[in-house]
Short mmCIF file of C-alpha atoms and ligand atoms in Angstrom, two decimals:
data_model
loop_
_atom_site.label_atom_id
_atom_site.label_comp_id
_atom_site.label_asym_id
_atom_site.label_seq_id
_atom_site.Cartn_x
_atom_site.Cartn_y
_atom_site.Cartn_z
CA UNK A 12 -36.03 71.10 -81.56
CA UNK A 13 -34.32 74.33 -82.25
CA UNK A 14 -33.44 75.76 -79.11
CA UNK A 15 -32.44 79.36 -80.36
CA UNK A 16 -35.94 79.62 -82.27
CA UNK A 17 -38.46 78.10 -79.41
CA UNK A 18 -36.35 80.78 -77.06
CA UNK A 19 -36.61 83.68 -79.58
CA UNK A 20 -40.46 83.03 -80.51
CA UNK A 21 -41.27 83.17 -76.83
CA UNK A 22 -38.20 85.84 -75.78
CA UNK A 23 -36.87 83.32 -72.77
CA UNK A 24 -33.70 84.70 -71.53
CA UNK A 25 -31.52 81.61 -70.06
CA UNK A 26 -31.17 78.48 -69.94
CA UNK A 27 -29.32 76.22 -67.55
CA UNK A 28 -28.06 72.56 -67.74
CA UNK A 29 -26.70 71.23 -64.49
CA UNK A 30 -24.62 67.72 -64.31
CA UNK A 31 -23.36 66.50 -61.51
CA UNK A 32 -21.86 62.61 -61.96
CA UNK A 33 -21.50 61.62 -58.24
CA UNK A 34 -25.16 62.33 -57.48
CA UNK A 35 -26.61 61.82 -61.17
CA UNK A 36 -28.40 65.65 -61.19
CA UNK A 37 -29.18 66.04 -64.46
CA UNK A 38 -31.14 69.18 -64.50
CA UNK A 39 -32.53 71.85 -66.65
CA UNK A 40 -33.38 75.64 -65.36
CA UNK A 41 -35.30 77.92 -67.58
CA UNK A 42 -35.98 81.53 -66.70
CA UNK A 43 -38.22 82.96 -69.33
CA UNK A 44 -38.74 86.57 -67.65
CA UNK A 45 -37.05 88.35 -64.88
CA UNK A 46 -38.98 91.84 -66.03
CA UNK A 47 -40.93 92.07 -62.74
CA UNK A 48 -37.66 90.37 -60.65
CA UNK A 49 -36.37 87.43 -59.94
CA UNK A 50 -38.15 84.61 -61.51
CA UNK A 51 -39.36 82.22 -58.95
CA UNK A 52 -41.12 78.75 -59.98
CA UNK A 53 -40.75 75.11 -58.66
CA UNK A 54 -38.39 72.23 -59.23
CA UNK A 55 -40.21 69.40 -61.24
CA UNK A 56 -38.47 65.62 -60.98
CA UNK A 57 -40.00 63.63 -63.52
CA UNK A 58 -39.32 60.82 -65.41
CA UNK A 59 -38.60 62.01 -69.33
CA UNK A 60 -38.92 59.70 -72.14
CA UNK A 61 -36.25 62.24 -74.05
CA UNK A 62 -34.24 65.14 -72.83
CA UNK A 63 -35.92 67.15 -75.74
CA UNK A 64 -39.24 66.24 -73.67
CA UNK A 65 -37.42 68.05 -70.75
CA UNK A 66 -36.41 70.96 -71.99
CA UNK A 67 -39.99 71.69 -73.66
CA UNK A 68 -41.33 71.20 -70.11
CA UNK A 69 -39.07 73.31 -68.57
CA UNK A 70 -39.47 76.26 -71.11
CA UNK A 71 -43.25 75.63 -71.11
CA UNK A 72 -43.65 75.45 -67.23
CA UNK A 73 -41.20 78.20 -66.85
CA UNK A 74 -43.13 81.01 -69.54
CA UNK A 75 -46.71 79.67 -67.30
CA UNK A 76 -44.81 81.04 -64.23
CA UNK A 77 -44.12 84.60 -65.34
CA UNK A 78 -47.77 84.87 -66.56
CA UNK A 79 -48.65 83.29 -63.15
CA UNK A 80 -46.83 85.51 -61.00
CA UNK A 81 -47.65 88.86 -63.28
CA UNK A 82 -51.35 88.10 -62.63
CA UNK A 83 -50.98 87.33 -59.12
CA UNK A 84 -49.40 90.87 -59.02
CA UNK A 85 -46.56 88.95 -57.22
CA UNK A 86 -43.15 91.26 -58.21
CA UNK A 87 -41.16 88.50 -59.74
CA UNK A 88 -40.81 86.74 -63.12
CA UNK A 89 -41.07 82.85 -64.28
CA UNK A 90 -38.64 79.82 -64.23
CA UNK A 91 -39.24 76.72 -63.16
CA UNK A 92 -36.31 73.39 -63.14
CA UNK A 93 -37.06 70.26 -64.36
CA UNK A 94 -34.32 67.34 -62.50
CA UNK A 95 -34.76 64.32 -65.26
CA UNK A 96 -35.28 61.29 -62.63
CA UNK A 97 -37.68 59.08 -60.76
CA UNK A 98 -38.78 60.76 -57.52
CA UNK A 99 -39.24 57.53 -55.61
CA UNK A 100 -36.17 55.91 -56.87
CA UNK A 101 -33.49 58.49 -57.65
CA UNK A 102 -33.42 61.42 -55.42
CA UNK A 103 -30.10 61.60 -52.79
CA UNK A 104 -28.94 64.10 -50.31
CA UNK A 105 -26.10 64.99 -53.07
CA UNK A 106 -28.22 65.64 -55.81
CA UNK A 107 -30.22 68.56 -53.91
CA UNK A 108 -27.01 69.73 -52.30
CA UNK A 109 -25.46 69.51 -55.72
CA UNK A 110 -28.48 71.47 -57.62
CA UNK A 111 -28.38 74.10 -54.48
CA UNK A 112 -25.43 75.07 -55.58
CA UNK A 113 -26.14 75.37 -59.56
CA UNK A 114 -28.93 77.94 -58.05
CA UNK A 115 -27.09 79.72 -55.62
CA UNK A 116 -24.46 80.29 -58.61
CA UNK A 117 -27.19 82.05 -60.46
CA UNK A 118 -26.97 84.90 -57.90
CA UNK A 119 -30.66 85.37 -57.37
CA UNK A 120 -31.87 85.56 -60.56
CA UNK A 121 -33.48 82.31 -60.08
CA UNK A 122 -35.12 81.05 -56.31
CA UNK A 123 -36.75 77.80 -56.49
CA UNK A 124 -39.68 75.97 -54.59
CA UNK A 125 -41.52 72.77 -54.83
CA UNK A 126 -43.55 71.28 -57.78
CA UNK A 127 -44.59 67.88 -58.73
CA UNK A 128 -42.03 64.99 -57.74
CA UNK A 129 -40.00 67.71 -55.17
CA UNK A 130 -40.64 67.74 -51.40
CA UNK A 131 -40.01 70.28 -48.47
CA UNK A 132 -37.40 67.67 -47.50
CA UNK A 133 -35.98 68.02 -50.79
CA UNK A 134 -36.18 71.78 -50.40
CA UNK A 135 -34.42 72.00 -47.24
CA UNK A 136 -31.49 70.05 -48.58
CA UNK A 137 -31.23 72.75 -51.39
CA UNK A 138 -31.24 75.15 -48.36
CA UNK A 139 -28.37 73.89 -46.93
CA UNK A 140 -26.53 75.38 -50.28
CA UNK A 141 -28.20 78.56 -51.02
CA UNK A 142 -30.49 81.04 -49.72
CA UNK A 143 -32.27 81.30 -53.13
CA UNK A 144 -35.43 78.58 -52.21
CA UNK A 145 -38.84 78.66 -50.47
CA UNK A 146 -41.26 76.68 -49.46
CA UNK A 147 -38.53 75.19 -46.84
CA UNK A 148 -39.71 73.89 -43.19
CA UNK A 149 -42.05 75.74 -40.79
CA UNK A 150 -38.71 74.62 -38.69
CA UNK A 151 -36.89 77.39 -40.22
CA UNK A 152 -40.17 79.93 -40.31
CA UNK A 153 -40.83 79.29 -43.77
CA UNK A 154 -44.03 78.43 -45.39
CA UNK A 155 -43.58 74.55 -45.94
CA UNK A 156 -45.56 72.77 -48.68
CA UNK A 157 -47.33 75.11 -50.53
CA UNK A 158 -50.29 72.72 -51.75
CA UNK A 159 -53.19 73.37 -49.05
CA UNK A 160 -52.90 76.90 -50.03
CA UNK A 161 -53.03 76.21 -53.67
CA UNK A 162 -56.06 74.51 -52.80
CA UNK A 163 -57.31 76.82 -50.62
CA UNK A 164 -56.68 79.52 -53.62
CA UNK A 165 -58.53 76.65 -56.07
CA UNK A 166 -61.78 76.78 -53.77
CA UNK A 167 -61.63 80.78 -53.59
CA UNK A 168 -61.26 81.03 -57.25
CA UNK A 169 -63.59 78.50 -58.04
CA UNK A 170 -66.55 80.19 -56.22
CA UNK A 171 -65.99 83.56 -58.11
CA UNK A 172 -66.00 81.17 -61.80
CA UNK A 173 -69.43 79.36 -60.05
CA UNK A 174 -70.92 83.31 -59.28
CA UNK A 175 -70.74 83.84 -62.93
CA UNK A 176 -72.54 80.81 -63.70
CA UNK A 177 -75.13 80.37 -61.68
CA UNK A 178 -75.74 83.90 -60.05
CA UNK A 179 -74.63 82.82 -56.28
CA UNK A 180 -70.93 81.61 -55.16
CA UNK A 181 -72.72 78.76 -52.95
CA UNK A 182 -71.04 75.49 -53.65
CA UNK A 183 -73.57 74.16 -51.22
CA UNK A 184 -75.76 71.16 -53.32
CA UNK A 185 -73.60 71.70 -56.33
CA UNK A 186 -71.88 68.31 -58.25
CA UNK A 187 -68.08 69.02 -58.57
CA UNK A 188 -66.15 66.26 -60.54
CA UNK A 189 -62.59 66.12 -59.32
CA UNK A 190 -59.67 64.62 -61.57
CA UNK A 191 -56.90 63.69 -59.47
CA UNK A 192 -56.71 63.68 -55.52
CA UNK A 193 -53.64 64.09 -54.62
CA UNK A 194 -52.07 66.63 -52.40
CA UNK A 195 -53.89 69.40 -53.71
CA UNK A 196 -56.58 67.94 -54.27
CA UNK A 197 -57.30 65.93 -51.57
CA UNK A 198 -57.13 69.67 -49.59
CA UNK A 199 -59.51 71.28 -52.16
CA UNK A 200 -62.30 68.32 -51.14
CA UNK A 201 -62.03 69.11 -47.88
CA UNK A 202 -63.44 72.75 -48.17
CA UNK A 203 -65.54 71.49 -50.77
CA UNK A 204 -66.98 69.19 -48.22
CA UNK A 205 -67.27 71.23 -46.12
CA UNK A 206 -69.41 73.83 -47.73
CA UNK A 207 -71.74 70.95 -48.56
CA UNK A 208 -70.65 69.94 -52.24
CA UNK A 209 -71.09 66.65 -53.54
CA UNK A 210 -67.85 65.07 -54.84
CA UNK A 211 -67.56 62.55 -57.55
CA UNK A 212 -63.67 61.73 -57.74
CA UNK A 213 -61.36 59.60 -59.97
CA UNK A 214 -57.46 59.06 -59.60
CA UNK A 215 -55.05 56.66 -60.90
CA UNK A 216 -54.28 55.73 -57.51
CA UNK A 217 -56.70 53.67 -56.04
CA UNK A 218 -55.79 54.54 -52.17
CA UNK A 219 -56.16 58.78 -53.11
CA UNK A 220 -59.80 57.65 -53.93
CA UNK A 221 -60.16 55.25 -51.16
CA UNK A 222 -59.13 58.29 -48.76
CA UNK A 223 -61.27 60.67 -50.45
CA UNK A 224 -64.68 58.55 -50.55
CA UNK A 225 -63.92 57.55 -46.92
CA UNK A 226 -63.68 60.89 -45.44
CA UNK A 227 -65.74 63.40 -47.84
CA UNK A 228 -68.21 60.89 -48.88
CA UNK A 229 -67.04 61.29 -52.09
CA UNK A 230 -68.90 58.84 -55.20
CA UNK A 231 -65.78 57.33 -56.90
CA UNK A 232 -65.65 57.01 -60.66
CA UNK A 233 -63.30 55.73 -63.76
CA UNK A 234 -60.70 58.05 -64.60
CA UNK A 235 -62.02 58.08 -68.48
CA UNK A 236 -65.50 58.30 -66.85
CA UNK A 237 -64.29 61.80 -65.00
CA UNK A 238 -65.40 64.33 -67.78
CA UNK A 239 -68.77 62.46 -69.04
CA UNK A 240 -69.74 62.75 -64.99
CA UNK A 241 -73.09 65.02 -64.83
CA UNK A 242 -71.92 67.47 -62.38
CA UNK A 243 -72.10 71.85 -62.57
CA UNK A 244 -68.26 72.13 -61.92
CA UNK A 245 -65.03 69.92 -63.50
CA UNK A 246 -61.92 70.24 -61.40
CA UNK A 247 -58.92 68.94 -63.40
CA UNK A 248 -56.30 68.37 -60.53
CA UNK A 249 -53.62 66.32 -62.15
CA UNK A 250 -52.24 66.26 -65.57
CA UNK A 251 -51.64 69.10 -67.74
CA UNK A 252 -53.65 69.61 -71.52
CA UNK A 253 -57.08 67.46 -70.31
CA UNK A 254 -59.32 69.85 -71.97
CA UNK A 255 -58.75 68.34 -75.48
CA UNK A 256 -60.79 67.03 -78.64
CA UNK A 257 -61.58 64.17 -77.33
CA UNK A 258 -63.00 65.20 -73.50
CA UNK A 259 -64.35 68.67 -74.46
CA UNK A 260 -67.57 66.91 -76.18
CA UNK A 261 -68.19 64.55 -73.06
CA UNK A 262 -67.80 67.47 -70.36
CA UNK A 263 -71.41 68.49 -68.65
CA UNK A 264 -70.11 70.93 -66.84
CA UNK A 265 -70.84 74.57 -66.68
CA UNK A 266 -67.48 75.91 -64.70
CA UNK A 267 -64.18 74.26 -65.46
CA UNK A 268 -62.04 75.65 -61.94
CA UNK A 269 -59.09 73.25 -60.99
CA UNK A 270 -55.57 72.92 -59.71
CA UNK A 271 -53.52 71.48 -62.92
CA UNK A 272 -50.98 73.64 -64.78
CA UNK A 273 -51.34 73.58 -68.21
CA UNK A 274 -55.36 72.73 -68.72
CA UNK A 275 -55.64 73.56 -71.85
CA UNK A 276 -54.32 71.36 -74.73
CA UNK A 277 -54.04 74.34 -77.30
CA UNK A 278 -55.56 77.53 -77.24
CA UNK A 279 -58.15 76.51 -79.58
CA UNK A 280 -59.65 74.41 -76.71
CA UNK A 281 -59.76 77.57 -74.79
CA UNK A 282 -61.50 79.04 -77.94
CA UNK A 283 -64.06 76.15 -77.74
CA UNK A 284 -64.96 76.04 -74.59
CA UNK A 285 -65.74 79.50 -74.28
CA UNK A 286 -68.37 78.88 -77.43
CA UNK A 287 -70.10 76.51 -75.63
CA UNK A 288 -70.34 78.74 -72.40
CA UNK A 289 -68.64 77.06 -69.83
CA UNK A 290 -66.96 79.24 -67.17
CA UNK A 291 -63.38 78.78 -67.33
CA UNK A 292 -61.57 79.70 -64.53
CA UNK A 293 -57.67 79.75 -66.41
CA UNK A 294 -55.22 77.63 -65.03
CA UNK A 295 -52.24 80.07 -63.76
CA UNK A 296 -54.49 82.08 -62.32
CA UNK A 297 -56.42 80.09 -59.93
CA UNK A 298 -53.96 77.67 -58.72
CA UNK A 299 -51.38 80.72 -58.07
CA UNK A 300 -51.99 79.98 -54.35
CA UNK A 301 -48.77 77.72 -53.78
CA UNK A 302 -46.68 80.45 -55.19
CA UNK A 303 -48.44 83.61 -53.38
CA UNK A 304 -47.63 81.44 -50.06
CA UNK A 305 -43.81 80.79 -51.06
CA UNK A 306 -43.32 84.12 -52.44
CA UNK A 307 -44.63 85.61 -49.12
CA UNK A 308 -41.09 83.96 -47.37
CA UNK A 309 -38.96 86.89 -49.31
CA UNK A 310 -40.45 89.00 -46.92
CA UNK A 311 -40.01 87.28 -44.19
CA UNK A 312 -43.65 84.43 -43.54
CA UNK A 313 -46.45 85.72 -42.58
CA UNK A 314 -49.27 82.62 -42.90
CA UNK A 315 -52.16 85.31 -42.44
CA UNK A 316 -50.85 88.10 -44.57
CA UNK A 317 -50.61 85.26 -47.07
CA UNK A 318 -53.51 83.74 -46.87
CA UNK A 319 -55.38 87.50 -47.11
CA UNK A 320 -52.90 87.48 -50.37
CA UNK A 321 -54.62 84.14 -51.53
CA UNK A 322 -58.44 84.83 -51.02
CA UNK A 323 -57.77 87.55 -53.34
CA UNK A 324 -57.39 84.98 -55.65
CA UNK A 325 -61.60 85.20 -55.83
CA UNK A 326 -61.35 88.52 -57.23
CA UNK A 327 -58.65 88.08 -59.74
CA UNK A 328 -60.90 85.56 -61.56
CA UNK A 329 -63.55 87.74 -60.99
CA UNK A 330 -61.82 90.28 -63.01
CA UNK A 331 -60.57 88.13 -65.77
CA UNK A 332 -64.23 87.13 -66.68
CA UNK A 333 -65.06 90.89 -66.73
CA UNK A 334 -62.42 91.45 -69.06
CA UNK A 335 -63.34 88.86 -70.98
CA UNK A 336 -66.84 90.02 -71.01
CA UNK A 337 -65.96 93.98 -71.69
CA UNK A 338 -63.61 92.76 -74.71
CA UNK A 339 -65.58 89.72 -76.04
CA UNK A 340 -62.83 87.35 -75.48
CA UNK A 341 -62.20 83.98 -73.64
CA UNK A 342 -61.45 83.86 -69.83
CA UNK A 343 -57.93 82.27 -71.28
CA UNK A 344 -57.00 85.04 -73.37
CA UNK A 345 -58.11 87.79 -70.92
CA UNK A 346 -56.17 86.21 -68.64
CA UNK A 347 -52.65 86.45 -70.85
CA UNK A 348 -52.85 90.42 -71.27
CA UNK A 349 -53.98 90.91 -67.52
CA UNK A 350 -50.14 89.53 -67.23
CA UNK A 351 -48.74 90.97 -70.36
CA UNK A 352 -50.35 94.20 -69.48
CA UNK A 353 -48.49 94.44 -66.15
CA UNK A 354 -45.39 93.15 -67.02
CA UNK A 355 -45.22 96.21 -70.42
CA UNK A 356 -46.21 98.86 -67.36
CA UNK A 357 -43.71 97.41 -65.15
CA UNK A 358 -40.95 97.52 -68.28
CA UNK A 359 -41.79 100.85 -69.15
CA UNK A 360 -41.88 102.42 -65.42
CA UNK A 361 -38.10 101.02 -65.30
CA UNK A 362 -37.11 102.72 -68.27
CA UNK A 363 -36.06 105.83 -66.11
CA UNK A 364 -32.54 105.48 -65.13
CA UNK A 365 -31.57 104.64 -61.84
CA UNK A 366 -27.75 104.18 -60.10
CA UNK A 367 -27.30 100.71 -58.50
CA UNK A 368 -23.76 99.01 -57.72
CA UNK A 369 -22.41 97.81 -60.91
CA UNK A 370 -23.14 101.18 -62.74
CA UNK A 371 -19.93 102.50 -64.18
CA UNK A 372 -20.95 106.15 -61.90
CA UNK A 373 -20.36 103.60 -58.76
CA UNK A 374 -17.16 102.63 -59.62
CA UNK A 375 -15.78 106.00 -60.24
CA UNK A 376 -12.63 107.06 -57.78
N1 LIG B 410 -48.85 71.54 -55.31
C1 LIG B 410 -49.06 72.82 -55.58
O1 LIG B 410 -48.96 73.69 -54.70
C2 LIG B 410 -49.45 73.21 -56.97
C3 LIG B 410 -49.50 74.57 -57.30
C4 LIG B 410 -49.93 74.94 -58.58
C5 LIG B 410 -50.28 73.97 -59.50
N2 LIG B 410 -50.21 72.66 -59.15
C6 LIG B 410 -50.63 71.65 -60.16
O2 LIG B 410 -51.75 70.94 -59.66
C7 LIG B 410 -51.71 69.57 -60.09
C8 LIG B 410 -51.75 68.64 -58.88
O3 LIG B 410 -50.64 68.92 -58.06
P1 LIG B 410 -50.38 68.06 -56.73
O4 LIG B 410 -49.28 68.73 -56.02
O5 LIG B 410 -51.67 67.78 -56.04
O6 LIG B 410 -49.82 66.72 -57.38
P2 LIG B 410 -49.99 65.22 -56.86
O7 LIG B 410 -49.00 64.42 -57.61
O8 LIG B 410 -49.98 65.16 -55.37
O9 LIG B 410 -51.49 64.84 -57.31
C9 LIG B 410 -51.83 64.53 -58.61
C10 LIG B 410 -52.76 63.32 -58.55
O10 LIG B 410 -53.24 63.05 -59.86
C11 LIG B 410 -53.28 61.65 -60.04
N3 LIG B 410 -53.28 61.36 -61.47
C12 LIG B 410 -52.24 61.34 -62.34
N4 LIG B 410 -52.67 61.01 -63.56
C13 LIG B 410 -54.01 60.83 -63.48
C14 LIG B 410 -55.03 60.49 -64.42
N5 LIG B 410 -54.75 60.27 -65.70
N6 LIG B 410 -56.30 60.42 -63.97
C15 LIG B 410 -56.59 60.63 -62.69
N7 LIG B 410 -55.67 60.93 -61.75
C16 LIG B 410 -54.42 61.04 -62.15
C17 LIG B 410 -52.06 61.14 -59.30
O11 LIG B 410 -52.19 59.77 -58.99
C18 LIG B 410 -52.07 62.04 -58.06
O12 LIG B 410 -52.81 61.48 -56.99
C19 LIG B 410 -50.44 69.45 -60.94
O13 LIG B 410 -50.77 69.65 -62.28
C20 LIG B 410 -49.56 70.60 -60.44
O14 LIG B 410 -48.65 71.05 -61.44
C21 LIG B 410 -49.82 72.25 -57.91
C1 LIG B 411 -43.48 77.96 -56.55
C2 LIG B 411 -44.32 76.75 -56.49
C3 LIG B 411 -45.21 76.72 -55.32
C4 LIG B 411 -44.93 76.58 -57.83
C5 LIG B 411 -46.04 75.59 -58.00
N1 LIG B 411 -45.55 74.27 -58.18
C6 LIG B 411 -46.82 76.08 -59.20
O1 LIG B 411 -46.86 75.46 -60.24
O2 LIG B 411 -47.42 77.13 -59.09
#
């Protein structure tokens, strides 16, 4: 991989490698944007086959979170860390305390959170380093884990994709497939339930489905049975890139609306999908409910000014399908210049000239 080139085609503007021997932090922070502010996106810990397969998933996860927080109309850019390890073998108090201090030596232009393989444990040890993480303990008045309002953010956005479909946002009697209950999940069944929805779930894990057909009733099915299901809405919930060649023919569905970063394989699935008239509710914009919540900590937390923030989430994919219906385009691509569109604004507003600290007219005698 040339670093340079991937960083130049998509105009990243740092990356970090951290080392630390005594705790074995190997980690890798990308901040693709800091146009809107500091860029703010979880720490990943995740087992790499290559450290070339880390950095890619750093840059990649890193670019989704600057689109994701531009669309959320959240005033920071995207990063996101990747920590190359096994989360139920490898983690230590050093390693977090150790990786605190690579972010707190990036002076704010980075502020981390949690992501898949990271806990609020874990971010509370970065805490004890630097001030520059959220999603930290209730203890401390924070937000703690951010995934029941990612799900909560899912189910808003996934009624506004199900309006378009079938000309009411009642989930009541409608078959949604579910790939993956985990934490998000597993929160996103619950109001699902709860409405009256019938579930049909699969995950890898045999006790997540267990859990999930015990208390939501849920039918349980083969994880390479999950797209075939017949059901009106597919919610991928756990990998990245499962809208593909080989599941878009099986999937019944008329709304795709789920929690996983990352849903499409290429943009040409996107493309596809979009032929074939399925709703697609895109990725970074419905499942932008962990970050709203997080974010909402810079200002000091406030769980019901961001949850307000995160039903909102039902008319930003409202929006996207209008302008993807006003300019004949797929939900995926409208999506991309809502956030390009506000981040060009937000350059261009800046361009006035304003005195701040380092300025050369604040250091005069
Ligand atoms: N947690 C958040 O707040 C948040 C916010 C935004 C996006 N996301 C994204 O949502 C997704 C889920 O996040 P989470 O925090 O619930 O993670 P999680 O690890 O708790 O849940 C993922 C679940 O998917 C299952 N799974 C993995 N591979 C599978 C497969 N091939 N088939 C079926 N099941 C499989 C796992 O066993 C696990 O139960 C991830 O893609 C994550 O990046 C999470
Ligand atoms: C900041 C975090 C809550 C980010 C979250 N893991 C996401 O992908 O949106």
């Amino acid at each position: 991989m040339e670093i340079f080139k991937y960083m130049e085609h998509y105009d990243y503007e740092q990356l970090v490698f951290c080392q630390d021997r005594q705790s074995g932090l190997k980690a890798i922070i990308a901040i693709h944007d800091t146009t809107l502010g500091p860029a703010l996106g979880g720490t990943r810990m995740w087992t790499y086959e290559s450290e070339e397969e880390a950095i890619e998933d750093a840059l990649r996860l890193a670019r989704g979170m600057t689109y994701k927080n531009a669309a959320a109309g959240l005033n920071l850019g995207g990063g996101k860390t990747v920590i190359i390890g096994d989360p139920r073998k490898d983690k230590n108090e050093e390693m977090f305390r150790a990786f605190g201090r690579y972010i707190q030596g990036l002076n704010g232009r980075y502020i981390t959170a949690e992501d898949v393989g990271t806990t609020v444990a874990d971010m509370d040890l970065i805490h004890e380093e630097t001030d520059y993480v959220t999603g930290i303990s209730p203890a401390f008045g924070s937000s703690g884990n951010p995934s029941p309002v990612t799900a909560y953010g899912v189910y808003r956005g996934m009624k506004a994709a199900v309006m378009e479909a079938f000309g009411t946002d009642s989930l009541e009697g409608k078959v949604v497939a579910v790939q993956g209950v985990g934490n998000v999940a597993y929160n996103l069944c619950k109001h699902l339930h709860e409405e009256g929805a019938h579930l049909v779930v699969t995950d890898i894990n045999k006790e997540a489905v267990r859990r999930a057909v015990e208390d939501f009733n849920a039918k349980a099915v083969e994880p390479n049975d999950i797209y075939s299901v017949e059901c009106d809405v597919y919610a991928p919930c756990a990998l990245g890139a499962t809208i593909n060649d080989v599941t878009i023919p099986q999937i019944k569905a008329k709304v795709i609306a789920g929690a996983a970063n990352n849903q499409l394989k290429d943009t040409k699935h996107g493309d596809l999908i979009h032929e074939m008239g399925i709703v697609y509710a895109p990725d970074y914009v419905i499942n932008a409910g962990g970050v709203i919540n997080v974010a909402d900590e810079l200002y000091g937390y406030n769980s019901e000014r961001a949850l307000k923030k995160v039903e909102g989430i039902y008319n930003n994919i409202a929006r996207v399908i209008e302008i993807a219906k006003r300019d004949g385009i797929p939900t995926y691509q409208a999506a991309d210049r809502l956030a390009e569109e506000r981040i060009e604004r937000m350059r261009n507003s800046r361009s006035q000239f304003l005195q701040n600290g380092h300025h050369i007219l604040s250091r005069r005698p």
